[in-house]
mmCIF file of C-alpha atoms in Angstrom:
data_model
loop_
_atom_site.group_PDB
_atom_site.id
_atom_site.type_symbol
_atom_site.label_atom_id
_atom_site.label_comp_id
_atom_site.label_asym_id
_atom_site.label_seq_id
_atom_site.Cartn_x
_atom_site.Cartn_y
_atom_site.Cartn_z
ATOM 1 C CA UNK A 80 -4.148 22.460 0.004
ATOM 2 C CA UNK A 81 -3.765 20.222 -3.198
ATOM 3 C CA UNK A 82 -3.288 16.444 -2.907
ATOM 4 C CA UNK A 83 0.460 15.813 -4.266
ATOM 5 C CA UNK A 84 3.029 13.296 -4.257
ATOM 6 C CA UNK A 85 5.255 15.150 -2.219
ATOM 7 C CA UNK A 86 3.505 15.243 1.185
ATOM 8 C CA UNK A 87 4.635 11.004 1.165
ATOM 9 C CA UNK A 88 7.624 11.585 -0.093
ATOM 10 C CA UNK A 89 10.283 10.403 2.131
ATOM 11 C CA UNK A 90 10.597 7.444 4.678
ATOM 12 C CA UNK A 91 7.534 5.690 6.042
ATOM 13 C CA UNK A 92 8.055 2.949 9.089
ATOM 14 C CA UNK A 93 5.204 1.540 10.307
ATOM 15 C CA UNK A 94 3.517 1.441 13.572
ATOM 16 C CA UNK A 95 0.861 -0.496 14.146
ATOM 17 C CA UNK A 96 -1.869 -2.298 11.901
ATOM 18 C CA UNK A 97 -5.281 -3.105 12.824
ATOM 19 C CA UNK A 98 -7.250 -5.953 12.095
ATOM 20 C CA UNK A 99 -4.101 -7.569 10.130
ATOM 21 C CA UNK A 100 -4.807 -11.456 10.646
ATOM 22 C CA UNK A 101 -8.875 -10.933 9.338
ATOM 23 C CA UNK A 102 -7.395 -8.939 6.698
ATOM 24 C CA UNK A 103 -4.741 -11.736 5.579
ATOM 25 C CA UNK A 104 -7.408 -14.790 6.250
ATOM 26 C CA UNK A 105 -9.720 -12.932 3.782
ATOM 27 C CA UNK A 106 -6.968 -13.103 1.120
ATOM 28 C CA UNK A 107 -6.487 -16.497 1.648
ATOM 29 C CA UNK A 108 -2.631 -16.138 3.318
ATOM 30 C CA UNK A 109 -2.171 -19.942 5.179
ATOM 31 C CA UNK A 110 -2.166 -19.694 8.750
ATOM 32 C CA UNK A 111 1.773 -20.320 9.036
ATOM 33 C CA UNK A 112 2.677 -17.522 7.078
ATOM 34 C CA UNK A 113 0.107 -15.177 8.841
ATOM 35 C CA UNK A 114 1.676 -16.280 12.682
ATOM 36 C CA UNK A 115 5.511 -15.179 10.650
ATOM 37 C CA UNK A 116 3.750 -11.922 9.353
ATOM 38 C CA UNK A 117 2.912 -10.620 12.446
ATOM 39 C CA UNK A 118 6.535 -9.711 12.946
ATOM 40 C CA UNK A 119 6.815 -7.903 9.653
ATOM 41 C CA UNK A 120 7.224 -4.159 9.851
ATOM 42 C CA UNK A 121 7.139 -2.497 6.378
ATOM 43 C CA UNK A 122 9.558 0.672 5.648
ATOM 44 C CA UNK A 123 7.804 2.840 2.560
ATOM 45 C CA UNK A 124 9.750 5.245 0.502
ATOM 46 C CA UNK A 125 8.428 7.163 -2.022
ATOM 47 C CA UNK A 126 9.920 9.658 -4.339
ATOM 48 C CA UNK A 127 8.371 12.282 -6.526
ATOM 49 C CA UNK A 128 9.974 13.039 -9.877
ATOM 50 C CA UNK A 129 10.176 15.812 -12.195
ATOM 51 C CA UNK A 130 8.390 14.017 -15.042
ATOM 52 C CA UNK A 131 5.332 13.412 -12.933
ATOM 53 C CA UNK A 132 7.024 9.953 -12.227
ATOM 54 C CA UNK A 133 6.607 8.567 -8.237
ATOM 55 C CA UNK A 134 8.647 5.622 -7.187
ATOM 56 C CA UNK A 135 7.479 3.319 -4.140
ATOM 57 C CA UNK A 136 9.520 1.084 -2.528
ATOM 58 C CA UNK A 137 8.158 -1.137 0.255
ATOM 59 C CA UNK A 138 10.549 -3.071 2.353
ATOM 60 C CA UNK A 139 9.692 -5.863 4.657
ATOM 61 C CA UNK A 140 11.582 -9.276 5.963
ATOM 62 C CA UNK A 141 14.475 -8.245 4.197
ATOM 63 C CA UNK A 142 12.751 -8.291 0.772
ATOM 64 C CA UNK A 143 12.206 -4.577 -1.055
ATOM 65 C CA UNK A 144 9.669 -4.336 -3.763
ATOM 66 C CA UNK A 145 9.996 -0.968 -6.016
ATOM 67 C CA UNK A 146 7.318 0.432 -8.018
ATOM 68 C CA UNK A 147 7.577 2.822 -10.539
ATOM 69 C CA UNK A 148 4.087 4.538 -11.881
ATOM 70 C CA UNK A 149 2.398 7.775 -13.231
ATOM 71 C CA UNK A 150 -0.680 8.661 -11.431
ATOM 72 C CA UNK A 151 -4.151 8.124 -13.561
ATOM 73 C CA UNK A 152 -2.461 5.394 -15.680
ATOM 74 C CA UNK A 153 -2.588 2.014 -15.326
ATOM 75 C CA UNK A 154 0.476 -0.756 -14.887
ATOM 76 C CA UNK A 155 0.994 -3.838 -13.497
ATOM 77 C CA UNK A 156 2.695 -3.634 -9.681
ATOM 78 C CA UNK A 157 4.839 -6.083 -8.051
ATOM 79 C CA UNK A 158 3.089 -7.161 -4.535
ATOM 80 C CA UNK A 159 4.664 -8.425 -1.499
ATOM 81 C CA UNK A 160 3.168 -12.238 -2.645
ATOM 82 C CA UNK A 161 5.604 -12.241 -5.722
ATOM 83 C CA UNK A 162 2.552 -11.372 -8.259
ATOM 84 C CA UNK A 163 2.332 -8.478 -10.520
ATOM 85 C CA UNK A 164 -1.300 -7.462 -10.988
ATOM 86 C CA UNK A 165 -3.459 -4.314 -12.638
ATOM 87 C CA UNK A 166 -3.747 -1.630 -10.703
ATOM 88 C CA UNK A 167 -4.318 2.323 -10.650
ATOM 89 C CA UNK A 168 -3.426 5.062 -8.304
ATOM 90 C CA UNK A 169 -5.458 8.594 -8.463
ATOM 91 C CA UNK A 170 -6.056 11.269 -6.197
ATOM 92 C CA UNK A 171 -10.100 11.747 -4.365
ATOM 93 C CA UNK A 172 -9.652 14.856 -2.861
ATOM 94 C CA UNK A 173 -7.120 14.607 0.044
ATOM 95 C CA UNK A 174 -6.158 10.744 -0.864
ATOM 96 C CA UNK A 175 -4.061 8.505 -2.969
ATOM 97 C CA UNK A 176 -5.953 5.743 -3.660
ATOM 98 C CA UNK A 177 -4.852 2.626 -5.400
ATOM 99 C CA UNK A 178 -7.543 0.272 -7.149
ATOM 100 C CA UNK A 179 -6.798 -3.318 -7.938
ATOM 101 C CA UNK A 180 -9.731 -4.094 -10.073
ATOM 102 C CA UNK A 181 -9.049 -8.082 -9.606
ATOM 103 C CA UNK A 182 -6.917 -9.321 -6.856
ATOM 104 C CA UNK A 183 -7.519 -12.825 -6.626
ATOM 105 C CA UNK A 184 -8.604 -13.637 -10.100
ATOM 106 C CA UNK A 185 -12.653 -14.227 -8.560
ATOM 107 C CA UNK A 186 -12.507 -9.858 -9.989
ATOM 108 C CA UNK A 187 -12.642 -9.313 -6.069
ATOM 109 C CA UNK A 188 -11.112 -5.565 -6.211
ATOM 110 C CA UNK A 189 -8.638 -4.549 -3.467
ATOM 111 C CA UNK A 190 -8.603 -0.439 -3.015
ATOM 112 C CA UNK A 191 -6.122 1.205 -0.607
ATOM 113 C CA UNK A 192 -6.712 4.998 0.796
ATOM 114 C CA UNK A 193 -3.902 6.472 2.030
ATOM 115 C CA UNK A 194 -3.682 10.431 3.719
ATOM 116 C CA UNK A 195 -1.616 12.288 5.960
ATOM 117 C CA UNK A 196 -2.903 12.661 9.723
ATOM 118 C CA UNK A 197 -0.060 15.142 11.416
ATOM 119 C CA UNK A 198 3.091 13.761 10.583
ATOM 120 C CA UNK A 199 1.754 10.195 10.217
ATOM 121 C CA UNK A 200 0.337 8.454 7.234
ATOM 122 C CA UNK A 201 -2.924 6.505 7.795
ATOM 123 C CA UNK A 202 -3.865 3.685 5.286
ATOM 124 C CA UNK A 203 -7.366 1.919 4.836
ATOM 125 C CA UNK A 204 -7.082 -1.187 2.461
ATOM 126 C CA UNK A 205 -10.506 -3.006 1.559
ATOM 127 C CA UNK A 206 -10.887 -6.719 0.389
ATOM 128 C CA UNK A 207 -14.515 -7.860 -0.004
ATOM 129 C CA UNK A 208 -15.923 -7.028 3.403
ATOM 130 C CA UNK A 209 -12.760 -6.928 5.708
ATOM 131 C CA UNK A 210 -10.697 -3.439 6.544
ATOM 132 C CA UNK A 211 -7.269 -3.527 7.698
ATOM 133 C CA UNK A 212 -5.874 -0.183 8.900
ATOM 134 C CA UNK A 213 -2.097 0.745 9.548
ATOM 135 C CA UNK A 214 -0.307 3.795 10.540
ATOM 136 C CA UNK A 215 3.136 4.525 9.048
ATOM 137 C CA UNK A 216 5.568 7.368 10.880
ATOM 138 C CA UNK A 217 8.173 9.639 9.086
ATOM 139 C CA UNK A 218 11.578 8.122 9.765
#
């Protein structure tokens, strides 16, 4: 089957994350706010549009972030640390991928895979040499 927007579409909770505090100490996150982000469980939605539009909303401590984008083309997205920074999202054969080229300024890329595994959707997201992995469920 073809890679499209509308297998995410919908509501996304998530269920667990591997290797999150790594993942945040390689980003640089101070230890305080790591220990109150372990509590944090992010709700996705996405939406598909007509004119090839896709809208992703993540929503987390209370705080929802919304992203509107065009596969292929490049914008700036809001991230959950109150930055906006370059980034990309394409298709590699079953995944969306989305490719900061520069996340902390050092040009340090940050790339997140994401796929469907049954009626879950499994993300990979890469920062220099540390992987954190999280499951999201259809809610």
């Amino acid at each position: 089957m073809a890679a499209s927007a509308v297998q995410f579409s919908g509501t996304w909770k998530h269920q667990h994350s591997q290797n999150l505090e790594a993942f945040m100490a390689a980003l640089g996150t101070p230890p305080s706010m790591r220990t109150r982000s372990r509590g944090f469980e992010p709700k996705v939605e996405v939406k598909e549009h007509n004119n090839g539009w896709i809208t992703w909303s993540t929503t987390f401590n209370g705080k929802t972030i919304t992203n509107h984008f065009q596969l292929g083309s490049e914008f700036y997205e809001d991230t959950g640390d109150g930055k906006k920074r370059k980034v990309v999202y394409f298709w590699d054969k079953c995944q969306l991928v989305s490719v900061f080229k520069d996340w902390d300024g050092t040009g340090a890329p940050l790339t997140i895979s994401r796929w469907m595994d049954g009626h879950n959707v499994m993300a990979e997201v890469n920062f220099r040499d540390v992987t954190l992995k999280r499951i999201y469920r259809k809610s």
